[in-house]
Short mmCIF file of C-alpha atoms and ligand atoms in Angstrom, two decimals:
data_model
loop_
_atom_site.label_atom_id
_atom_site.label_comp_id
_atom_site.label_asym_id
_atom_site.label_seq_id
_atom_site.Cartn_x
_atom_site.Cartn_y
_atom_site.Cartn_z
CA MET A 236 22.89 -16.55 -14.52
CA SER A 237 19.25 -17.07 -15.06
CA THR A 238 17.50 -14.72 -17.49
CA GLN A 239 13.99 -15.68 -16.54
CA PHE A 240 11.95 -16.27 -13.37
CA LYS A 241 8.78 -18.25 -12.72
CA VAL A 242 5.55 -16.77 -11.46
CA LEU A 243 3.80 -19.37 -9.34
CA ASN A 244 0.31 -19.73 -8.00
CA PRO A 245 0.57 -19.65 -4.18
CA ALA A 246 -2.65 -21.66 -3.90
CA THR A 247 -1.35 -24.64 -5.86
CA GLY A 248 2.35 -24.03 -6.56
CA GLU A 249 1.57 -24.34 -10.30
CA LEU A 250 3.41 -22.32 -12.84
CA VAL A 251 1.43 -19.26 -14.02
CA GLU A 252 3.94 -17.78 -16.43
CA ILE A 253 7.76 -17.45 -17.13
CA VAL A 254 8.86 -13.96 -17.25
CA ASN A 255 12.03 -12.45 -18.73
CA LEU A 256 14.46 -10.69 -16.47
CA ASN A 257 15.74 -7.41 -17.98
CA THR A 258 19.50 -7.16 -18.21
CA GLU A 259 21.36 -4.30 -16.60
CA ASP A 260 21.89 -2.73 -20.05
CA GLU A 261 18.19 -2.93 -20.86
CA ILE A 262 17.28 -1.36 -17.59
CA LYS A 263 19.71 1.42 -18.11
CA GLN A 264 18.42 1.95 -21.53
CA ALA A 265 14.86 2.08 -20.17
CA LEU A 266 15.91 4.79 -17.75
CA LYS A 267 17.56 6.89 -20.41
CA ASN A 268 14.37 6.44 -22.59
CA GLY A 269 12.20 7.57 -19.58
CA HIS A 270 14.47 10.61 -19.05
CA ASN A 271 14.36 11.53 -22.67
CA ALA A 272 10.60 11.03 -22.89
CA PHE A 273 10.11 13.45 -19.97
CA LYS A 274 11.06 16.37 -22.17
CA LYS A 275 8.09 15.67 -24.38
CA TRP A 276 5.47 14.38 -21.90
CA SER A 277 5.99 17.16 -19.47
CA LYS A 278 5.21 19.72 -22.26
CA ILE A 279 1.96 17.94 -23.19
CA ASP A 280 -0.93 20.11 -21.85
CA ALA A 281 -2.66 18.95 -18.70
CA HIS A 282 -5.98 18.42 -20.40
CA THR A 283 -4.50 15.98 -22.93
CA ARG A 284 -2.73 14.14 -20.13
CA SER A 285 -5.96 14.06 -18.19
CA LYS A 286 -7.84 12.65 -21.15
CA LEU A 287 -5.16 9.89 -21.71
CA LEU A 288 -5.49 8.86 -18.01
CA LYS A 289 -9.26 8.67 -18.32
CA ASP A 290 -8.83 6.41 -21.33
CA TRP A 291 -6.42 4.26 -19.43
CA SER A 292 -8.89 3.87 -16.62
CA ARG A 293 -11.65 2.99 -19.05
CA ILE A 294 -9.68 0.25 -20.84
CA ILE A 295 -8.70 -1.27 -17.52
CA GLN A 296 -12.35 -1.47 -16.58
CA GLU A 297 -13.17 -3.05 -19.96
CA ASN A 298 -10.50 -5.67 -19.24
CA LYS A 299 -11.34 -6.05 -15.47
CA GLU A 300 -12.24 -9.80 -15.51
CA ASP A 301 -8.94 -10.80 -17.21
CA ILE A 302 -6.86 -8.65 -14.98
CA ALA A 303 -8.56 -9.86 -11.88
CA GLU A 304 -8.04 -13.48 -12.83
CA VAL A 305 -4.34 -12.98 -13.48
CA MET A 306 -4.04 -11.19 -10.09
CA THR A 307 -5.75 -14.11 -8.28
CA LEU A 308 -3.48 -16.60 -10.06
CA GLU A 309 -0.22 -14.83 -9.19
CA ASN A 310 -1.16 -13.39 -5.73
CA GLY A 311 -3.78 -15.92 -4.43
CA LYS A 312 -6.38 -13.36 -3.23
CA PRO A 313 -10.03 -14.34 -3.76
CA LEU A 314 -11.30 -13.33 -7.16
CA LYS A 315 -13.95 -11.05 -5.63
CA GLU A 316 -11.12 -9.20 -3.91
CA SER A 317 -9.14 -8.98 -7.18
CA LEU A 318 -12.11 -7.55 -8.96
CA GLY A 319 -12.41 -4.92 -6.24
CA GLU A 320 -8.77 -4.14 -6.48
CA VAL A 321 -8.97 -3.50 -10.30
CA THR A 322 -11.76 -0.94 -9.55
CA TYR A 323 -9.86 0.50 -6.66
CA ALA A 324 -6.78 0.86 -8.96
CA THR A 325 -8.87 2.77 -11.52
CA THR A 326 -10.12 5.22 -8.92
CA TYR A 327 -6.59 6.51 -8.46
CA ILE A 328 -6.31 7.06 -12.22
CA ASP A 329 -9.64 8.84 -12.27
CA TRP A 330 -8.83 11.00 -9.32
CA TYR A 331 -5.49 12.06 -10.76
CA ALA A 332 -6.94 12.58 -14.26
CA GLU A 333 -8.98 15.37 -12.55
CA GLU A 334 -5.96 16.65 -10.52
CA ALA A 335 -3.83 17.03 -13.57
CA THR A 336 -5.85 20.06 -14.56
CA ARG A 337 -5.76 21.54 -11.11
CA ILE A 338 -2.06 22.12 -10.57
CA TYR A 339 -2.35 25.75 -9.64
CA GLY A 340 0.33 28.26 -8.83
CA ARG A 341 -0.15 31.35 -6.67
CA THR A 342 0.96 34.93 -6.22
CA ILE A 343 2.57 36.33 -3.10
CA PRO A 344 2.43 39.97 -1.94
CA ALA A 345 5.89 41.26 -2.56
CA SER A 346 8.01 43.09 -0.08
CA SER A 347 8.19 46.11 -2.35
CA GLU A 348 5.72 47.71 -4.72
CA THR A 349 8.16 47.43 -7.60
CA LYS A 350 8.25 43.65 -7.36
CA ARG A 351 5.81 40.74 -8.23
CA ILE A 352 6.15 37.22 -6.92
CA VAL A 353 4.68 34.22 -8.78
CA VAL A 354 4.79 30.59 -7.53
CA SER A 355 4.52 27.81 -10.03
CA HIS A 356 5.04 24.01 -10.12
CA GLN A 357 6.71 21.81 -12.59
CA PRO A 358 7.04 17.99 -12.68
CA ILE A 359 10.19 16.70 -11.07
CA GLY A 360 11.29 14.28 -13.89
CA LEU A 361 11.50 10.55 -14.22
CA VAL A 362 9.96 8.68 -11.28
CA ALA A 363 10.81 5.06 -10.42
CA ALA A 364 8.51 2.96 -8.45
CA ILE A 365 9.08 -0.31 -6.69
CA THR A 366 5.68 -2.01 -5.89
CA PRO A 367 4.54 -4.74 -3.68
CA TRP A 368 2.94 -8.10 -4.33
CA ASN A 369 -0.02 -7.58 -1.95
CA PHE A 370 -1.85 -5.02 -4.16
CA PRO A 371 -0.25 -5.35 -7.60
CA ALA A 372 -2.65 -3.10 -9.33
CA ALA A 373 -3.59 -0.47 -6.83
CA MET A 374 -0.20 0.23 -5.53
CA MET A 375 1.07 0.79 -8.95
CA THR A 376 -1.65 3.17 -10.14
CA ARG A 377 -1.52 5.03 -6.90
CA LYS A 378 2.04 6.04 -7.95
CA ALA A 379 1.81 6.05 -11.74
CA ALA A 380 -1.40 8.14 -11.92
CA PRO A 381 -0.20 11.21 -10.04
CA ALA A 382 3.24 10.92 -11.65
CA LEU A 383 1.81 10.98 -15.11
CA ALA A 384 -0.79 13.63 -14.19
CA ALA A 385 1.90 15.91 -12.96
CA GLY A 386 3.91 15.47 -16.13
CA CYS A 387 6.56 13.06 -14.91
CA THR A 388 7.55 9.91 -16.70
CA PHE A 389 7.32 6.67 -14.88
CA ILE A 390 9.09 3.39 -14.64
CA VAL A 391 8.02 0.55 -12.33
CA LYS A 392 9.62 -2.59 -11.06
CA PRO A 393 6.85 -4.86 -9.82
CA ALA A 394 7.37 -7.52 -7.14
CA GLU A 395 8.82 -10.68 -8.54
CA GLU A 396 5.86 -12.72 -7.09
CA THR A 397 3.24 -10.66 -9.03
CA PRO A 398 4.62 -9.00 -12.13
CA LEU A 399 1.86 -10.03 -14.55
CA THR A 400 -0.91 -7.69 -13.32
CA THR A 401 1.41 -4.68 -13.53
CA MET A 402 2.73 -5.59 -16.96
CA LYS A 403 -0.89 -5.90 -18.19
CA LEU A 404 -1.76 -2.49 -16.80
CA VAL A 405 1.32 -0.84 -18.47
CA GLU A 406 0.48 -2.53 -21.80
CA LEU A 407 -3.07 -1.12 -21.56
CA ALA A 408 -1.63 2.38 -20.93
CA HIS A 409 0.31 2.08 -24.22
CA GLU A 410 -2.82 0.76 -26.02
CA VAL A 411 -4.73 4.09 -25.29
CA GLY A 412 -1.80 6.21 -26.44
CA ILE A 413 0.23 6.96 -23.38
CA PRO A 414 3.75 7.02 -25.02
CA HIS A 415 5.85 3.83 -24.42
CA ASP A 416 8.66 5.56 -22.72
CA ALA A 417 6.32 7.70 -20.55
CA ILE A 418 5.33 4.63 -18.60
CA GLN A 419 7.49 1.51 -18.55
CA TYR A 420 8.00 -1.66 -16.47
CA VAL A 421 11.25 -3.57 -15.90
CA ASN A 422 11.56 -6.95 -14.27
CA GLY A 423 14.53 -7.92 -12.22
CA LYS A 424 15.75 -9.01 -8.73
CA GLY A 425 14.86 -6.42 -6.01
CA PRO A 426 18.42 -5.58 -4.96
CA ASP A 427 19.79 -5.32 -8.51
CA VAL A 428 17.07 -3.10 -9.82
CA GLY A 429 16.97 -1.10 -6.58
CA THR A 430 20.65 -0.30 -6.89
CA LEU A 431 20.30 0.61 -10.61
CA PHE A 432 17.43 2.95 -9.63
CA THR A 433 19.13 4.64 -6.73
CA ASP A 434 22.39 5.06 -8.62
CA SER A 435 20.72 6.56 -11.65
CA GLU A 436 21.11 10.21 -12.26
CA TYR A 437 18.14 10.09 -14.57
CA ILE A 438 15.72 9.21 -11.73
CA ARG A 439 14.62 12.19 -9.71
CA LYS A 440 12.24 10.37 -7.31
CA ILE A 441 11.78 6.89 -5.90
CA THR A 442 8.43 5.86 -4.62
CA PHE A 443 8.30 2.58 -2.76
CA THR A 444 5.68 0.46 -1.01
CA GLY A 445 7.25 -2.39 1.04
CA SER A 446 9.05 -3.25 4.17
CA THR A 447 10.66 -0.75 6.53
CA PRO A 448 14.20 -2.15 6.20
CA ILE A 449 14.15 -2.05 2.37
CA GLY A 450 12.67 1.44 2.51
CA LYS A 451 15.54 2.60 4.86
CA LEU A 452 18.04 1.10 2.41
CA LEU A 453 16.51 2.87 -0.54
CA MET A 454 16.52 6.23 1.34
CA ARG A 455 20.14 5.73 2.25
CA ASN A 456 21.15 4.90 -1.28
CA SER A 457 19.02 7.79 -2.73
CA ALA A 458 21.10 10.31 -0.66
CA ASP A 459 24.06 10.50 -3.05
CA THR A 460 21.86 11.94 -5.90
CA VAL A 461 19.47 13.64 -3.52
CA LYS A 462 16.39 11.98 -4.96
CA HIS A 463 12.97 12.74 -3.59
CA VAL A 464 11.43 9.73 -1.92
CA THR A 465 7.97 8.54 -0.91
CA MET A 466 8.01 5.57 1.40
CA GLU A 467 4.92 3.52 2.34
CA LEU A 468 6.45 1.07 4.70
CA GLY A 469 5.34 -1.43 7.32
CA GLY A 470 2.40 -1.12 9.66
CA HIS A 471 1.25 -2.87 12.78
CA ALA A 472 -2.24 -1.48 13.15
CA PRO A 473 -3.81 -1.37 16.58
CA LEU A 474 -7.62 -1.71 16.82
CA ILE A 475 -9.08 -0.46 20.05
CA VAL A 476 -12.60 -1.53 21.26
CA ALA A 477 -13.79 0.79 23.97
CA GLU A 478 -16.14 -0.34 26.72
CA ASP A 479 -19.19 1.38 25.06
CA ALA A 480 -18.57 0.06 21.49
CA ASP A 481 -21.32 -1.49 19.40
CA LEU A 482 -19.76 -4.97 19.65
CA ASP A 483 -21.47 -6.56 16.58
CA PHE A 484 -20.43 -3.70 14.39
CA ALA A 485 -16.85 -3.77 15.86
CA VAL A 486 -16.67 -7.47 15.07
CA THR A 487 -17.78 -7.01 11.48
CA GLN A 488 -15.31 -4.22 10.91
CA THR A 489 -12.46 -6.09 12.56
CA ILE A 490 -13.03 -8.98 10.18
CA LEU A 491 -13.22 -6.63 7.15
CA SER A 492 -9.92 -4.97 8.15
CA LYS A 493 -8.03 -8.11 9.24
CA PHE A 494 -8.82 -10.66 6.62
CA ARG A 495 -8.58 -8.61 3.47
CA ASN A 496 -5.92 -10.35 1.36
CA ALA A 497 -5.55 -13.02 4.02
CA GLY A 498 -4.25 -10.44 6.34
CA GLN A 499 -1.44 -9.51 4.07
CA THR A 500 -2.14 -5.72 4.12
CA CYS A 501 -0.03 -2.96 5.59
CA ILE A 502 -3.00 -1.37 7.19
CA CYS A 503 -4.84 -4.41 8.52
CA ALA A 504 -5.76 -4.71 12.26
CA ASN A 505 -2.85 -6.57 13.83
CA ARG A 506 -3.30 -5.93 17.50
CA VAL A 507 -6.71 -5.90 18.89
CA ILE A 508 -6.98 -4.06 22.16
CA VAL A 509 -10.24 -4.53 23.97
CA HIS A 510 -11.56 -3.16 27.24
CA GLU A 511 -11.49 -5.80 29.98
CA ASN A 512 -15.24 -5.66 30.71
CA ILE A 513 -16.19 -6.61 27.25
CA VAL A 514 -13.15 -8.70 26.12
CA ASP A 515 -15.03 -12.03 26.77
CA ALA A 516 -18.12 -10.95 24.82
CA PHE A 517 -16.22 -9.50 21.99
CA SER A 518 -13.90 -12.51 21.63
CA GLU A 519 -16.82 -14.94 21.70
CA ARG A 520 -18.70 -13.00 18.97
CA LEU A 521 -15.49 -12.53 16.95
CA THR A 522 -14.69 -16.27 17.12
CA LYS A 523 -18.18 -17.20 15.94
CA ALA A 524 -17.87 -14.85 13.01
CA VAL A 525 -14.35 -16.07 12.04
CA ASN A 526 -15.65 -19.68 12.05
CA LYS A 527 -17.72 -18.87 9.03
CA LEU A 528 -14.83 -17.72 6.88
CA ILE A 529 -13.92 -20.09 4.08
CA VAL A 530 -10.19 -20.79 3.28
CA GLY A 531 -9.33 -21.98 -0.17
CA ASN A 532 -8.16 -21.24 -3.69
CA GLY A 533 -8.98 -17.71 -4.69
CA MET A 534 -10.44 -18.94 -7.96
CA ASP A 535 -13.31 -20.68 -6.01
CA LYS A 536 -16.17 -18.25 -5.68
CA ASP A 537 -16.87 -18.96 -2.05
CA THR A 538 -13.31 -18.34 -0.85
CA ASP A 539 -12.86 -15.64 1.78
CA ILE A 540 -9.23 -16.25 2.63
CA GLY A 541 -6.72 -17.25 0.02
CA PRO A 542 -3.10 -18.59 0.49
CA ILE A 543 -0.10 -16.91 2.03
CA ILE A 544 2.17 -15.63 -0.65
CA ASN A 545 5.21 -17.76 -0.04
CA GLU A 546 7.02 -19.98 2.36
CA LYS A 547 8.90 -17.08 4.08
CA GLY A 548 5.61 -15.37 4.85
CA TYR A 549 4.07 -18.70 5.98
CA GLN A 550 6.91 -19.50 8.36
CA LYS A 551 6.77 -16.00 9.88
CA ILE A 552 3.24 -16.36 10.79
CA PHE A 553 3.76 -19.94 12.18
CA SER A 554 6.58 -18.76 14.43
CA GLN A 555 4.67 -15.69 15.76
CA VAL A 556 1.72 -17.76 16.71
CA ASN A 557 3.95 -20.42 18.33
CA ASP A 558 5.81 -17.75 20.32
CA ALA A 559 2.48 -16.40 21.59
CA ILE A 560 1.24 -19.76 22.56
CA GLU A 561 4.56 -20.63 24.38
CA LYS A 562 4.27 -17.31 26.27
CA GLY A 563 0.65 -18.04 27.41
CA ALA A 564 -1.73 -16.99 24.70
CA ASN A 565 -4.89 -19.16 24.27
CA VAL A 566 -6.09 -20.29 20.84
CA LEU A 567 -9.87 -19.58 20.47
CA ILE A 568 -9.95 -20.71 16.84
CA GLY A 569 -7.50 -21.60 14.11
CA ASN A 570 -3.78 -22.37 14.49
CA GLU A 571 -4.31 -24.73 11.62
CA TYR A 572 -2.14 -24.82 8.59
CA LYS A 573 -2.33 -26.52 5.18
CA ALA A 574 0.87 -26.31 3.18
CA ASN A 575 2.71 -28.27 0.67
CA ILE A 576 6.10 -26.67 1.09
CA GLU A 577 7.84 -28.53 -1.75
CA GLN A 578 5.07 -27.85 -4.19
CA GLY A 579 4.76 -24.16 -2.94
CA SER A 580 1.25 -23.80 -1.61
CA PHE A 581 0.59 -22.20 1.80
CA PHE A 582 -2.58 -21.83 3.68
CA VAL A 583 -3.10 -20.42 7.19
CA TYR A 584 -6.56 -20.73 8.77
CA PRO A 585 -7.87 -17.65 10.48
CA THR A 586 -6.80 -17.62 14.09
CA VAL A 587 -7.89 -15.79 17.11
CA LEU A 588 -5.55 -15.58 20.20
CA LYS A 589 -6.63 -14.40 23.60
CA ASN A 590 -4.66 -13.39 26.64
CA VAL A 591 -1.94 -11.94 24.55
CA LYS A 592 0.79 -9.97 26.30
CA GLU A 593 3.00 -7.20 25.04
CA ASN A 594 6.17 -9.23 25.29
CA MET A 595 4.93 -11.62 22.51
CA THR A 596 6.56 -11.20 19.08
CA ILE A 597 3.16 -10.85 17.49
CA MET A 598 2.69 -7.65 19.41
CA GLN A 599 5.97 -6.13 18.27
CA GLU A 600 6.56 -7.37 14.72
CA GLU A 601 4.22 -6.70 11.74
CA THR A 602 2.07 -9.80 11.16
CA PHE A 603 1.38 -10.49 7.44
CA GLY A 604 -1.32 -13.19 7.92
CA PRO A 605 -4.84 -13.92 9.20
CA ILE A 606 -4.15 -13.83 12.84
CA ILE A 607 -5.94 -11.80 15.47
CA PRO A 608 -4.16 -11.36 18.79
CA ILE A 609 -6.46 -9.96 21.54
CA ILE A 610 -4.99 -7.98 24.51
CA SER A 611 -7.14 -6.31 27.14
CA PHE A 612 -6.93 -2.82 28.75
CA LYS A 613 -8.46 -1.17 31.80
CA LYS A 614 -8.06 2.54 31.09
CA ILE A 615 -8.05 4.26 27.71
CA GLU A 616 -4.63 5.81 28.42
CA GLU A 617 -3.27 2.24 28.67
CA ALA A 618 -4.81 1.37 25.23
CA VAL A 619 -3.06 4.36 23.77
CA GLU A 620 0.21 3.40 25.26
CA ILE A 621 0.08 -0.22 23.88
CA ALA A 622 -1.10 1.23 20.50
CA ASN A 623 1.80 3.66 20.20
CA SER A 624 4.39 1.32 21.60
CA THR A 625 5.88 0.10 18.28
CA PRO A 626 8.09 1.94 15.73
CA PHE A 627 5.17 1.80 13.34
CA GLY A 628 2.52 4.57 12.72
CA LEU A 629 0.57 3.68 9.61
CA ALA A 630 -3.06 2.91 10.47
CA ALA A 631 -5.00 2.65 13.68
CA TYR A 632 -8.70 1.88 14.39
CA PHE A 633 -11.02 2.45 17.25
CA PHE A 634 -14.57 1.70 18.11
CA THR A 635 -16.54 3.88 20.46
CA ASN A 636 -19.76 5.94 20.33
CA ASP A 637 -18.49 8.30 23.13
CA TYR A 638 -17.22 11.49 21.39
CA ARG A 639 -14.87 12.20 24.28
CA VAL A 640 -13.15 8.85 24.01
CA GLY A 641 -13.05 9.16 20.26
CA THR A 642 -11.53 12.64 20.16
CA TYR A 643 -8.99 11.60 22.91
CA LEU A 644 -7.95 8.72 20.81
CA HIS A 645 -7.70 10.70 17.66
CA ASP A 646 -5.57 13.27 19.45
CA HIS A 647 -3.17 10.70 21.07
CA LEU A 648 -2.70 7.97 18.44
CA ASP A 649 0.46 8.61 16.40
CA PHE A 650 -0.77 7.22 13.15
CA GLY A 651 -1.24 8.65 9.66
CA ILE A 652 -4.62 6.78 8.99
CA ILE A 653 -7.21 6.52 11.64
CA GLY A 654 -10.54 4.70 11.37
CA TRP A 655 -13.09 5.72 13.99
CA ASN A 656 -15.94 3.13 13.72
CA ASP A 657 -14.45 2.32 10.33
CA GLY A 658 -12.44 -0.68 9.37
CA ALA A 659 -12.00 0.30 5.68
CA PRO A 660 -10.67 3.82 5.53
CA SER A 661 -8.67 3.64 2.19
CA GLY A 662 -9.70 5.51 -0.98
CA ALA A 663 -8.16 7.55 -3.85
CA HIS A 664 -9.44 10.79 -2.31
CA VAL A 665 -7.56 10.44 0.98
CA PRO A 666 -3.92 11.07 1.83
CA PHE A 667 -2.65 7.60 2.66
CA GLY A 668 0.60 7.22 4.54
CA GLY A 669 2.36 6.66 7.83
CA MET A 670 4.13 8.33 10.65
CA LYS A 671 7.36 7.15 12.43
CA GLU A 672 8.99 4.15 10.74
CA SER A 673 5.91 3.54 8.59
CA GLY A 674 6.99 5.97 5.93
CA LEU A 675 7.42 9.36 4.45
CA GLY A 676 4.96 11.30 2.28
CA ARG A 677 1.30 10.62 1.37
CA GLU A 678 -0.34 8.94 -1.61
CA GLY A 679 -3.86 9.76 -2.76
CA GLY A 680 -5.92 12.83 -2.23
CA SER A 681 -4.80 16.34 -3.27
CA GLU A 682 -1.64 15.66 -1.22
CA GLY A 683 -0.70 12.76 -3.38
CA ILE A 684 0.34 14.78 -6.45
CA GLU A 685 2.60 17.21 -4.54
CA PRO A 686 5.51 14.78 -4.26
CA TYR A 687 5.72 14.69 -8.09
CA LEU A 688 6.09 18.49 -8.40
CA GLU A 689 8.91 20.96 -7.79
CA THR A 690 8.00 24.33 -6.51
CA LYS A 691 9.53 27.42 -8.19
CA TYR A 692 9.10 31.00 -7.49
CA LEU A 693 9.78 33.93 -9.68
CA SER A 694 10.61 37.28 -8.27
CA ILE A 695 10.06 39.97 -10.87
CA GLY A 696 11.66 43.34 -10.03
CA HIS A 697 11.44 46.77 -11.52
CA PHE A 698 7.78 47.19 -11.78
CA ASP A 699 7.42 50.92 -12.40
CA HIS A 700 3.95 52.43 -12.64
C1 LIG B 1688 -1.44 -1.51 1.65
O1 LIG B 1688 -1.70 -2.60 2.40
O2 LIG B 1688 -0.38 -1.11 1.57
C2 LIG B 1688 -2.59 -0.89 0.95
C3 LIG B 1688 -3.92 -1.04 1.45
C4 LIG B 1688 -4.94 -0.10 0.91
O3 LIG B 1688 -4.60 0.76 0.04
O4 LIG B 1688 -6.00 -0.05 1.39
#
């Protein structure tokens, strides 16, 4: 059995690094260490934990260029996006460094004058995270920062495609004095580590970002030990352009949302739903703007769209586009591919499809690639019906300057994240998360620390005056 795996550059297929796989015994030992470390870490005062988190954020910023380069090599995203992601990752640490000192309790008026009721919070214990390859820094700190701030200890299994960024971040945490067993990483195959995590009695919470089927499996397997779970799962974001929308602005924001990380983002616009009276004008302007995007190696400074992470992702995009074309969609631009499958490099050129219909796979399954399918609608109710017609409910976008249309859409779209004239709604200060099969729980904002805390109330009797 192999004890190592290769991290490959998806732009070239070249070897970036060989990483050791942890054995089952090593992982079990790491879980035990994390559990034991909880006793000490959870007792460290909140101000000290906050200071350590701030130091972690600072040292990450000091190493920003190196981390971004590693990220581009293992993930493929353009270097400018990797730099942006490193900063995005530190904003979660900064935010939760502040929240650490604001974990308040409360008192409740008792049912009798001889009683007093006090509510307090305590960290839940060792937290295990399974993080994705599409945002190897930010998805890790979005989980680690609130966990550590709350007083939990933390262990992460990064995606096999992109472990290096995460490993570096954990090493930097140790460098500023966060104890070794308070934050750890382990490397291994997803199903093996997933089972060790869900079976472990030491772990009190699993937090996962990834596909809906794996999320369901983790939830099922967490049931025996009644673990807490936070699940940030698949999305299939609709983007609605109403008849009155500012078209140029809608085009810019569609591009911003869609092509971040080559469309390999859970919240990126996947189904563009445009009013029939403006669909031609919108499609034309969008196609012109897409034509300017540069596809290439993320290390080249002009690149806007890097490679697709692996062959599986590449083939999925290819088959979704072909299915749409076979069922009558027109290609306005793109549908071009440059891959060296044997070598392991996969590029998909940004593609715009028009005359898309709801029966096409691309409208039903999440797309993880730079493809924009455009479908038209007559009435706003119809746009909502199309938008809500999948099992997903992560992010939705709409463009309108009519407050009645905007509030109607806000009230009727079943999504956890809604961008109104806004294609980039993420941030450390907001409660990111989905409805329906897109997940459970929220990450970020004041809500994002709650899943790492248990609530306890104390009822004190016999208060005689
Ligand atoms: C994701 O795609 O899961 C994360 C995107 C974000 O945080 O903006």
